[in-house]
PDB file of C-alpha atoms and ligand atoms in Angstrom:
ATOM      1  CA  MET Q   1     177.518  89.605 101.869  1.00  0.00           C
ATOM      2  CA  THR Q   2     179.614  92.842 102.203  1.00  0.00           C
ATOM      3  CA  PHE Q   3     182.535  94.366 103.982  1.00  0.00           C
ATOM      4  CA  ILE Q   4     182.407  97.809 105.927  1.00  0.00           C
ATOM      5  CA  ALA Q   5     185.661  99.398 107.417  1.00  0.00           C
ATOM      6  CA  ILE Q   6     185.443 102.104 110.059  1.00  0.00           C
ATOM      7  CA  GLU Q   7     188.589 104.391 110.117  1.00  0.00           C
ATOM      8  CA  GLY Q   8     189.908 107.520 111.897  1.00  0.00           C
ATOM      9  CA  ILE Q   9     192.492 108.703 114.225  1.00  0.00           C
ATOM     10  CA  ASP Q  10     192.754 107.336 117.912  1.00  0.00           C
ATOM     11  CA  GLY Q  11     189.832 108.563 119.912  1.00  0.00           C
ATOM     12  CA  SER Q  12     187.598 109.320 116.894  1.00  0.00           C
ATOM     13  CA  GLY Q  13     185.037 106.981 118.092  1.00  0.00           C
ATOM     14  CA  LYS Q  14     185.516 104.009 116.002  1.00  0.00           C
ATOM     15  CA  SER Q  15     184.974 101.215 118.420  1.00  0.00           C
ATOM     16  CA  THR Q  16     181.840 102.794 119.766  1.00  0.00           C
ATOM     17  CA  LEU Q  17     180.490 103.303 116.224  1.00  0.00           C
ATOM     18  CA  SER Q  18     181.484  99.831 115.094  1.00  0.00           C
ATOM     19  CA  ARG Q  19     179.506  98.233 118.155  1.00  0.00           C
ATOM     20  CA  ARG Q  20     176.364 100.414 117.663  1.00  0.00           C
ATOM     21  CA  LEU Q  21     176.495  99.890 113.844  1.00  0.00           C
ATOM     22  CA  LYS Q  22     176.569  96.015 114.476  1.00  0.00           C
ATOM     23  CA  SER Q  23     173.387  96.303 116.615  1.00  0.00           C
ATOM     24  CA  TYR Q  24     171.705  98.435 114.184  1.00  0.00           C
ATOM     25  CA  LEU Q  25     172.314  96.065 111.226  1.00  0.00           C
ATOM     26  CA  GLU Q  26     171.308  93.053 113.614  1.00  0.00           C
ATOM     27  CA  ASP Q  27     168.080  94.605 114.391  1.00  0.00           C
ATOM     28  CA  LYS Q  28     167.338  95.015 110.644  1.00  0.00           C
ATOM     29  CA  GLY Q  29     167.875  91.294 110.108  1.00  0.00           C
ATOM     30  CA  TYR Q  30     171.695  91.154 108.964  1.00  0.00           C
ATOM     31  CA  ARG Q  31     174.053  88.790 110.224  1.00  0.00           C
ATOM     32  CA  VAL Q  32     177.049  90.797 111.251  1.00  0.00           C
ATOM     33  CA  PHE Q  33     180.710  89.784 112.266  1.00  0.00           C
ATOM     34  CA  LEU Q  34     182.617  92.508 114.027  1.00  0.00           C
ATOM     35  CA  THR Q  35     186.369  92.539 113.812  1.00  0.00           C
ATOM     36  CA  SER Q  36     189.474  94.851 114.343  1.00  0.00           C
ATOM     37  CA  GLU Q  37     192.962  95.620 113.489  1.00  0.00           C
ATOM     38  CA  PRO Q  38     195.758  95.102 114.519  1.00  0.00           C
ATOM     39  CA  TYR Q  39     194.370  91.473 114.213  1.00  0.00           C
ATOM     40  CA  GLY Q  40     197.076  89.172 115.185  1.00  0.00           C
ATOM     41  CA  ASN Q  41     200.302  90.520 116.442  1.00  0.00           C
ATOM     42  CA  PRO Q  42     202.124  92.641 114.062  1.00  0.00           C
ATOM     43  CA  LEU Q  43     205.757  93.225 114.537  1.00  0.00           C
ATOM     44  CA  ILE Q  44     205.687  96.868 116.122  1.00  0.00           C
ATOM     45  CA  ARG Q  45     208.926  98.231 117.762  1.00  0.00           C
ATOM     46  CA  GLU Q  46     208.646 101.478 119.474  1.00  0.00           C
ATOM     47  CA  GLU Q  47     212.061 102.386 118.057  1.00  0.00           C
ATOM     48  CA  TRP Q  48     210.534 102.278 114.374  1.00  0.00           C
ATOM     49  CA  ILE Q  49     207.580 104.317 115.571  1.00  0.00           C
ATOM     50  CA  LYS Q  50     209.822 106.949 117.231  1.00  0.00           C
ATOM     51  CA  SER Q  51     212.037 106.950 114.326  1.00  0.00           C
ATOM     52  CA  GLY Q  52     209.518 108.153 111.740  1.00  0.00           C
ATOM     53  CA  SER Q  53     212.161 107.328 108.983  1.00  0.00           C
ATOM     54  CA  VAL Q  54     211.200 105.938 105.621  1.00  0.00           C
ATOM     55  CA  GLU Q  55     212.854 102.710 106.749  1.00  0.00           C
ATOM     56  CA  SER Q  56     210.966 102.298 109.737  1.00  0.00           C
ATOM     57  CA  ALA Q  57     207.475 103.223 108.180  1.00  0.00           C
ATOM     58  CA  LEU Q  58     208.010 100.532 105.494  1.00  0.00           C
ATOM     59  CA  LYS Q  59     209.024  97.751 108.192  1.00  0.00           C
ATOM     60  CA  LEU Q  60     205.881  98.841 110.108  1.00  0.00           C
ATOM     61  CA  ALA Q  61     203.589  99.015 106.835  1.00  0.00           C
ATOM     62  CA  ILE Q  62     204.846  95.589 105.902  1.00  0.00           C
ATOM     63  CA  SER Q  63     204.025  94.149 109.322  1.00  0.00           C
ATOM     64  CA  PHE Q  64     200.566  95.535 109.345  1.00  0.00           C
ATOM     65  CA  ILE Q  65     200.001  94.333 105.733  1.00  0.00           C
ATOM     66  CA  THR Q  66     201.122  90.812 106.614  1.00  0.00           C
ATOM     67  CA  ASP Q  67     198.746  90.880 109.715  1.00  0.00           C
ATOM     68  CA  ARG Q  68     196.041  91.962 107.293  1.00  0.00           C
ATOM     69  CA  VAL Q  69     196.817  88.988 104.794  1.00  0.00           C
ATOM     70  CA  VAL Q  70     195.781  86.711 107.552  1.00  0.00           C
ATOM     71  CA  HIS Q  71     192.738  88.805 108.806  1.00  0.00           C
ATOM     72  CA  SER Q  72     191.526  89.040 105.340  1.00  0.00           C
ATOM     73  CA  ARG Q  73     191.167  85.355 104.721  1.00  0.00           C
ATOM     74  CA  LYS Q  74     188.938  85.199 107.876  1.00  0.00           C
ATOM     75  CA  ILE Q  75     186.981  88.210 106.482  1.00  0.00           C
ATOM     76  CA  ALA Q  76     186.753  86.745 103.083  1.00  0.00           C
ATOM     77  CA  GLU Q  77     185.181  83.405 104.600  1.00  0.00           C
ATOM     78  CA  ARG Q  78     182.563  85.153 106.733  1.00  0.00           C
ATOM     79  CA  ILE Q  79     181.567  87.260 103.670  1.00  0.00           C
ATOM     80  CA  ARG Q  80     181.068  84.119 101.634  1.00  0.00           C
ATOM     81  CA  LYS Q  81     178.861  82.878 104.556  1.00  0.00           C
ATOM     82  CA  GLY Q  82     176.456  85.854 103.982  1.00  0.00           C
ATOM     83  CA  TYR Q  83     177.678  88.052 106.905  1.00  0.00           C
ATOM     84  CA  ILE Q  84     178.227  91.716 106.864  1.00  0.00           C
ATOM     85  CA  VAL Q  85     181.784  92.220 108.236  1.00  0.00           C
ATOM     86  CA  ILE Q  86     182.610  95.494 110.123  1.00  0.00           C
ATOM     87  CA  SER Q  87     186.178  95.977 110.708  1.00  0.00           C
ATOM     88  CA  ASP Q  88     187.297  98.787 113.227  1.00  0.00           C
ATOM     89  CA  ARG Q  89     190.547  99.920 110.999  1.00  0.00           C
ATOM     90  CA  TYR Q  90     191.887  98.191 107.786  1.00  0.00           C
ATOM     91  CA  PHE Q  91     194.162  99.362 104.896  1.00  0.00           C
ATOM     92  CA  LEU Q  92     193.571 103.042 105.207  1.00  0.00           C
ATOM     93  CA  SER Q  93     195.128 102.880 108.699  1.00  0.00           C
ATOM     94  CA  THR Q  94     198.237 101.829 107.180  1.00  0.00           C
ATOM     95  CA  VAL Q  95     198.230 104.414 104.436  1.00  0.00           C
ATOM     96  CA  ALA Q  96     197.256 107.280 107.023  1.00  0.00           C
ATOM     97  CA  TYR Q  97     199.767 106.230 109.779  1.00  0.00           C
ATOM     98  CA  GLN Q  98     202.729 104.615 107.829  1.00  0.00           C
ATOM     99  CA  GLY Q  99     201.977 106.200 104.512  1.00  0.00           C
ATOM    100  CA  LEU Q 100     202.525 109.686 106.005  1.00  0.00           C
ATOM    101  CA  ASN Q 101     206.389 108.618 106.802  1.00  0.00           C
ATOM    102  CA  LEU Q 102     206.743 107.287 103.308  1.00  0.00           C
ATOM    103  CA  LYS Q 103     205.528 110.466 101.678  1.00  0.00           C
ATOM    104  CA  PRO Q 104     208.741 112.192 101.680  1.00  0.00           C
ATOM    105  CA  GLU Q 105     210.305 109.485  99.568  1.00  0.00           C
ATOM    106  CA  LEU Q 106     207.479 108.814  97.449  1.00  0.00           C
ATOM    107  CA  ALA Q 107     206.654 112.391  96.860  1.00  0.00           C
ATOM    108  CA  THR Q 108     202.829 112.261  96.183  1.00  0.00           C
ATOM    109  CA  PRO Q 109     199.781 111.068  98.079  1.00  0.00           C
ATOM    110  CA  GLU Q 110     198.805 108.844  94.785  1.00  0.00           C
ATOM    111  CA  LYS Q 111     202.368 107.244  94.778  1.00  0.00           C
ATOM    112  CA  VAL Q 112     201.925 106.407  98.456  1.00  0.00           C
ATOM    113  CA  LEU Q 113     198.494 104.758  97.863  1.00  0.00           C
ATOM    114  CA  SER Q 114     199.531 102.986  94.744  1.00  0.00           C
ATOM    115  CA  PHE Q 115     202.684 101.724  96.489  1.00  0.00           C
ATOM    116  CA  LEU Q 116     200.851 100.312  99.501  1.00  0.00           C
ATOM    117  CA  LEU Q 117     197.844  98.801  97.330  1.00  0.00           C
ATOM    118  CA  GLY Q 118     200.710  97.157  95.389  1.00  0.00           C
ATOM    119  CA  ILE Q 119     202.285  95.329  98.114  1.00  0.00           C
ATOM    120  CA  SER Q 120     198.671  94.537  99.531  1.00  0.00           C
ATOM    121  CA  GLU Q 121     198.261  92.120  96.613  1.00  0.00           C
ATOM    122  CA  PRO Q 122     197.690  89.098  98.976  1.00  0.00           C
ATOM    123  CA  VAL Q 123     195.197  90.881 100.809  1.00  0.00           C
ATOM    124  CA  GLU Q 124     191.869  88.796  99.934  1.00  0.00           C
ATOM    125  CA  ALA Q 125     189.058  91.158 101.107  1.00  0.00           C
ATOM    126  CA  TRP Q 126     188.482  94.730 100.474  1.00  0.00           C
ATOM    127  CA  PRO Q 127     185.795  96.986 101.965  1.00  0.00           C
ATOM    128  CA  GLU Q 128     183.260  98.118  99.850  1.00  0.00           C
ATOM    129  CA  CYS Q 129     182.323 100.848 102.008  1.00  0.00           C
ATOM    130  CA  THR Q 130     184.391 102.639 104.444  1.00  0.00           C
ATOM    131  CA  ILE Q 131     183.121 105.194 107.201  1.00  0.00           C
ATOM    132  CA  MET Q 132     185.793 107.661 108.091  1.00  0.00           C
ATOM    133  CA  LEU Q 133     185.316 109.406 111.380  1.00  0.00           C
ATOM    134  CA  ASP Q 134     186.928 112.895 111.364  1.00  0.00           C
ATOM    135  CA  VAL Q 135     187.680 114.452 114.657  1.00  0.00           C
ATOM    136  CA  ASP Q 136     189.971 117.373 115.629  1.00  0.00           C
ATOM    137  CA  PRO Q 137     193.003 116.038 117.636  1.00  0.00           C
ATOM    138  CA  ASP Q 138     192.171 118.114 120.563  1.00  0.00           C
ATOM    139  CA  THR Q 139     188.991 116.221 121.095  1.00  0.00           C
ATOM    140  CA  SER Q 140     190.653 113.104 120.111  1.00  0.00           C
ATOM    141  CA  VAL Q 141     193.448 113.321 122.717  1.00  0.00           C
ATOM    142  CA  SER Q 142     191.182 114.478 125.497  1.00  0.00           C
ATOM    143  CA  ARG Q 143     188.891 111.265 124.752  1.00  0.00           C
ATOM    144  CA  ILE Q 144     191.973 108.923 125.042  1.00  0.00           C
ATOM    145  CA  SER Q 145     194.004 110.604 127.762  1.00  0.00           C
ATOM    146  CA  GLY Q 146     192.299 108.481 130.385  1.00  0.00           C
ATOM    147  CA  ARG Q 147     192.877 105.206 128.709  1.00  0.00           C
ATOM    148  CA  LYS Q 148     195.100 102.351 129.835  1.00  0.00           C
ATOM    149  CA  GLY Q 149     197.448 100.585 127.320  1.00  0.00           C
ATOM    150  CA  ARG Q 150     197.525 103.599 125.116  1.00  0.00           C
ATOM    151  CA  SER Q 151     199.133 103.331 121.692  1.00  0.00           C
ATOM    152  CA  PRO Q 152     202.459 104.753 120.977  1.00  0.00           C
ATOM    153  CA  PHE Q 153     201.212 106.332 117.834  1.00  0.00           C
ATOM    154  CA  GLU Q 154     198.741 108.572 120.092  1.00  0.00           C
ATOM    155  CA  GLU Q 155     200.948 111.695 120.294  1.00  0.00           C
ATOM    156  CA  LYS Q 156     199.035 115.031 119.239  1.00  0.00           C
ATOM    157  CA  GLY Q 157     201.341 116.494 116.817  1.00  0.00           C
ATOM    158  CA  TYR Q 158     201.586 113.163 114.812  1.00  0.00           C
ATOM    159  CA  LEU Q 159     197.627 112.667 114.986  1.00  0.00           C
ATOM    160  CA  GLU Q 160     197.174 115.924 113.373  1.00  0.00           C
ATOM    161  CA  ASP Q 161     199.465 114.990 110.523  1.00  0.00           C
ATOM    162  CA  VAL Q 162     197.636 111.418 110.343  1.00  0.00           C
ATOM    163  CA  ARG Q 163     194.153 113.344 110.386  1.00  0.00           C
ATOM    164  CA  SER Q 164     195.508 115.527 107.439  1.00  0.00           C
ATOM    165  CA  PHE Q 165     196.797 112.638 105.595  1.00  0.00           C
ATOM    166  CA  TYR Q 166     193.711 110.553 106.082  1.00  0.00           C
ATOM    167  CA  LEU Q 167     191.519 113.380 104.672  1.00  0.00           C
ATOM    168  CA  GLU Q 168     193.861 113.880 101.790  1.00  0.00           C
ATOM    169  CA  ILE Q 169     193.625 110.159 100.703  1.00  0.00           C
ATOM    170  CA  ALA Q 170     189.997 110.047 101.450  1.00  0.00           C
ATOM    171  CA  ASN Q 171     189.450 112.660  99.053  1.00  0.00           C
ATOM    172  CA  LEU Q 172     191.809 111.439  96.482  1.00  0.00           C
ATOM    173  CA  ILE Q 173     189.819 108.085  96.588  1.00  0.00           C
ATOM    174  CA  ALA Q 174     186.590 109.879  96.145  1.00  0.00           C
ATOM    175  CA  SER Q 175     187.878 111.869  93.329  1.00  0.00           C
ATOM    176  CA  ASP Q 176     188.584 109.128  91.195  1.00  0.00           C
ATOM    177  CA  ARG Q 177     186.425 106.020  92.046  1.00  0.00           C
ATOM    178  CA  VAL Q 178     187.437 104.089  89.015  1.00  0.00           C
ATOM    179  CA  LYS Q 179     191.270 104.399  89.346  1.00  0.00           C
ATOM    180  CA  TRP Q 180     190.833 103.293  93.341  1.00  0.00           C
ATOM    181  CA  LYS Q 181     187.808 100.936  92.674  1.00  0.00           C
ATOM    182  CA  THR Q 182     189.558  98.411  95.032  1.00  0.00           C
ATOM    183  CA  LEU Q 183     188.963 100.802  97.864  1.00  0.00           C
ATOM    184  CA  GLY Q 184     185.257 101.017  97.438  1.00  0.00           C
ATOM    185  CA  GLU Q 185     183.046 104.076  98.656  1.00  0.00           C
ATOM    186  CA  ILE Q 186     184.123 106.424 101.365  1.00  0.00           C
ATOM    187  CA  PHE Q 187     181.912 108.498 103.614  1.00  0.00           C
ATOM    188  CA  ILE Q 188     183.611 111.030 105.711  1.00  0.00           C
ATOM    189  CA  ILE Q 189     181.626 112.045 109.035  1.00  0.00           C
ATOM    190  CA  LYS Q 190     182.601 114.713 111.438  1.00  0.00           C
ATOM    191  CA  SER Q 191     182.785 112.964 114.839  1.00  0.00           C
ATOM    192  CA  ASN Q 192     183.137 116.157 117.249  1.00  0.00           C
ATOM    193  CA  ALA Q 193     179.423 115.979 117.317  1.00  0.00           C
ATOM    194  CA  ARG Q 194     177.202 114.044 119.903  1.00  0.00           C
ATOM    195  CA  ARG Q 195     177.349 110.238 119.641  1.00  0.00           C
ATOM    196  CA  SER Q 196     173.872 110.032 118.690  1.00  0.00           C
ATOM    197  CA  GLU Q 197     174.213 112.541 115.577  1.00  0.00           C
ATOM    198  CA  VAL Q 198     177.464 110.570 114.518  1.00  0.00           C
ATOM    199  CA  MET Q 199     175.542 107.392 114.731  1.00  0.00           C
ATOM    200  CA  LYS Q 200     172.694 108.888 112.711  1.00  0.00           C
ATOM    201  CA  GLN Q 201     174.725 110.019 109.988  1.00  0.00           C
ATOM    202  CA  ALA Q 202     176.811 106.644 109.817  1.00  0.00           C
ATOM    203  CA  THR Q 203     173.691 104.545 109.647  1.00  0.00           C
ATOM    204  CA  GLY Q 204     172.268 106.947 106.995  1.00  0.00           C
ATOM    205  CA  ALA Q 205     175.506 106.291 105.011  1.00  0.00           C
ATOM    206  CA  VAL Q 206     175.381 102.633 105.445  1.00  0.00           C
ATOM    207  CA  SER Q 207     171.655 102.339 104.625  1.00  0.00           C
ATOM    208  CA  ARG Q 208     172.250 104.449 101.359  1.00  0.00           C
ATOM    209  CA  PHE Q 209     175.416 101.978 100.612  1.00  0.00           C
ATOM    210  CA  LEU Q 210     173.199  99.065 101.087  1.00  0.00           C
ATOM    211  CA  SER Q 211     170.225 100.134  99.129  1.00  0.00           C
ATOM    212  CA  GLY Q 212     172.631 101.073  96.297  1.00  0.00           C
ATOM    213  CA  GLU Q 213     174.264  97.450  96.508  1.00  0.00           C
ATOM    214  CA  ASN Q 214     170.902  95.833  96.382  1.00  0.00           C
ATOM    215  CA  GLN Q 215     169.666  97.681  93.521  1.00  0.00           C
ATOM    216  CA  SER Q 216     172.828  96.454  91.455  1.00  0.00           C
ATOM    217  CA  GLN Q 217     172.462  92.830  92.216  1.00  0.00           C
TER     218      GLN Q 217
HETATM  219  P1  TYD X 301     193.953 101.006 117.878  1.00  0.00           P
HETATM  220  O1  TYD X 301     192.774 101.026 116.833  1.00  0.00           O
HETATM  221  O2  TYD X 301     194.362 101.820 118.876  1.00  0.00           O
HETATM  222  O3  TYD X 301     193.876  99.645 118.677  1.00  0.00           O
HETATM  223  P2  TYD X 301     193.417  99.230 120.120  1.00  0.00           P
HETATM  224  O4  TYD X 301     192.034 100.036 120.499  1.00  0.00           O
HETATM  225  O5  TYD X 301     193.281  97.885 120.282  1.00  0.00           O
HETATM  226  O6  TYD X 301     194.597  99.836 121.045  1.00  0.00           O
HETATM  227  O7  TYD X 301     195.130 100.798 116.850  1.00  0.00           O
HETATM  228  C1  TYD X 301     196.437 100.678 117.701  1.00  0.00           C
HETATM  229  C2  TYD X 301     197.422 101.547 116.905  1.00  0.00           C
HETATM  230  O8  TYD X 301     197.939 101.028 115.673  1.00  0.00           O
HETATM  231  C3  TYD X 301     196.751 102.814 116.309  1.00  0.00           C
HETATM  232  O9  TYD X 301     197.413 104.073 117.018  1.00  0.00           O
HETATM  233  C4  TYD X 301     196.907 103.032 114.985  1.00  0.00           C
HETATM  234  C5  TYD X 301     198.073 102.020 114.699  1.00  0.00           C
HETATM  235  N1  TYD X 301     197.811 101.462 113.348  1.00  0.00           N
HETATM  236  C6  TYD X 301     198.824 101.723 112.337  1.00  0.00           C
HETATM  237  O10 TYD X 301     199.684 102.577 112.534  1.00  0.00           O
HETATM  238  N2  TYD X 301     198.687 100.968 110.997  1.00  0.00           N
HETATM  239  C7  TYD X 301     197.763  99.990 110.804  1.00  0.00           C
HETATM  240  O11 TYD X 301     197.801  99.488 109.681  1.00  0.00           O
HETATM  241  C8  TYD X 301     196.822  99.735 111.861  1.00  0.00           C
HETATM  242  C9  TYD X 301     195.723  98.593 111.560  1.00  0.00           C
HETATM  243  C10 TYD X 301     197.015 100.451 112.999  1.00  0.00           C
END
């Protein structure tokens, strides 16, 4: 059927939205498969995260992409069986988190995106619709501060940079839908608001996307 990715920094509300979107679509009669990344066990070394160097970012990116290649086969299988697949994080997480540290070497966001897309050639499934939750890092850090097993990426200064890069990349993709067609449609939704408001906007975006898709079939 189709594939929807939910993106955003840690504490932006992706997991809650993914679950609610699943129930919303099931109530409408769709079959929905909910999944998330990291999927398997990508090789993530704390020293790579802390270093922030181009070399470390490259190792991390390759590790997340390798994990995604395996994940994408499962997703492709579900799409073929008629499911709507919702993934909590996907390719744009690698662009935002690892691409950020590749930027000094590759110079522009376009080059970062092209490079990461190029090495993602073996990935079998690509989202046709991405919902990006945009939250300010103060709110996101206060939401995640009480969580157990926090990710080593969740440091406020870094999340601020990740957020800016997420937005830069999303706007870049939206500005040239033909060039970046592999990445599908992107909807940016502010998620500082109340959960019910975020949900309303996200379901609105997904419904518009699904009705457009049905018309083109
Ligand atoms: P997260 O969504 O926090 O997973 P969980 O809720 O299971 O802890 O993801 C873990 C971290 O991995 C998060 O801080 C972002 C990071 N990440 C990347 O840096 N690159 C990627 O490609 C992906 C998928 C995740």
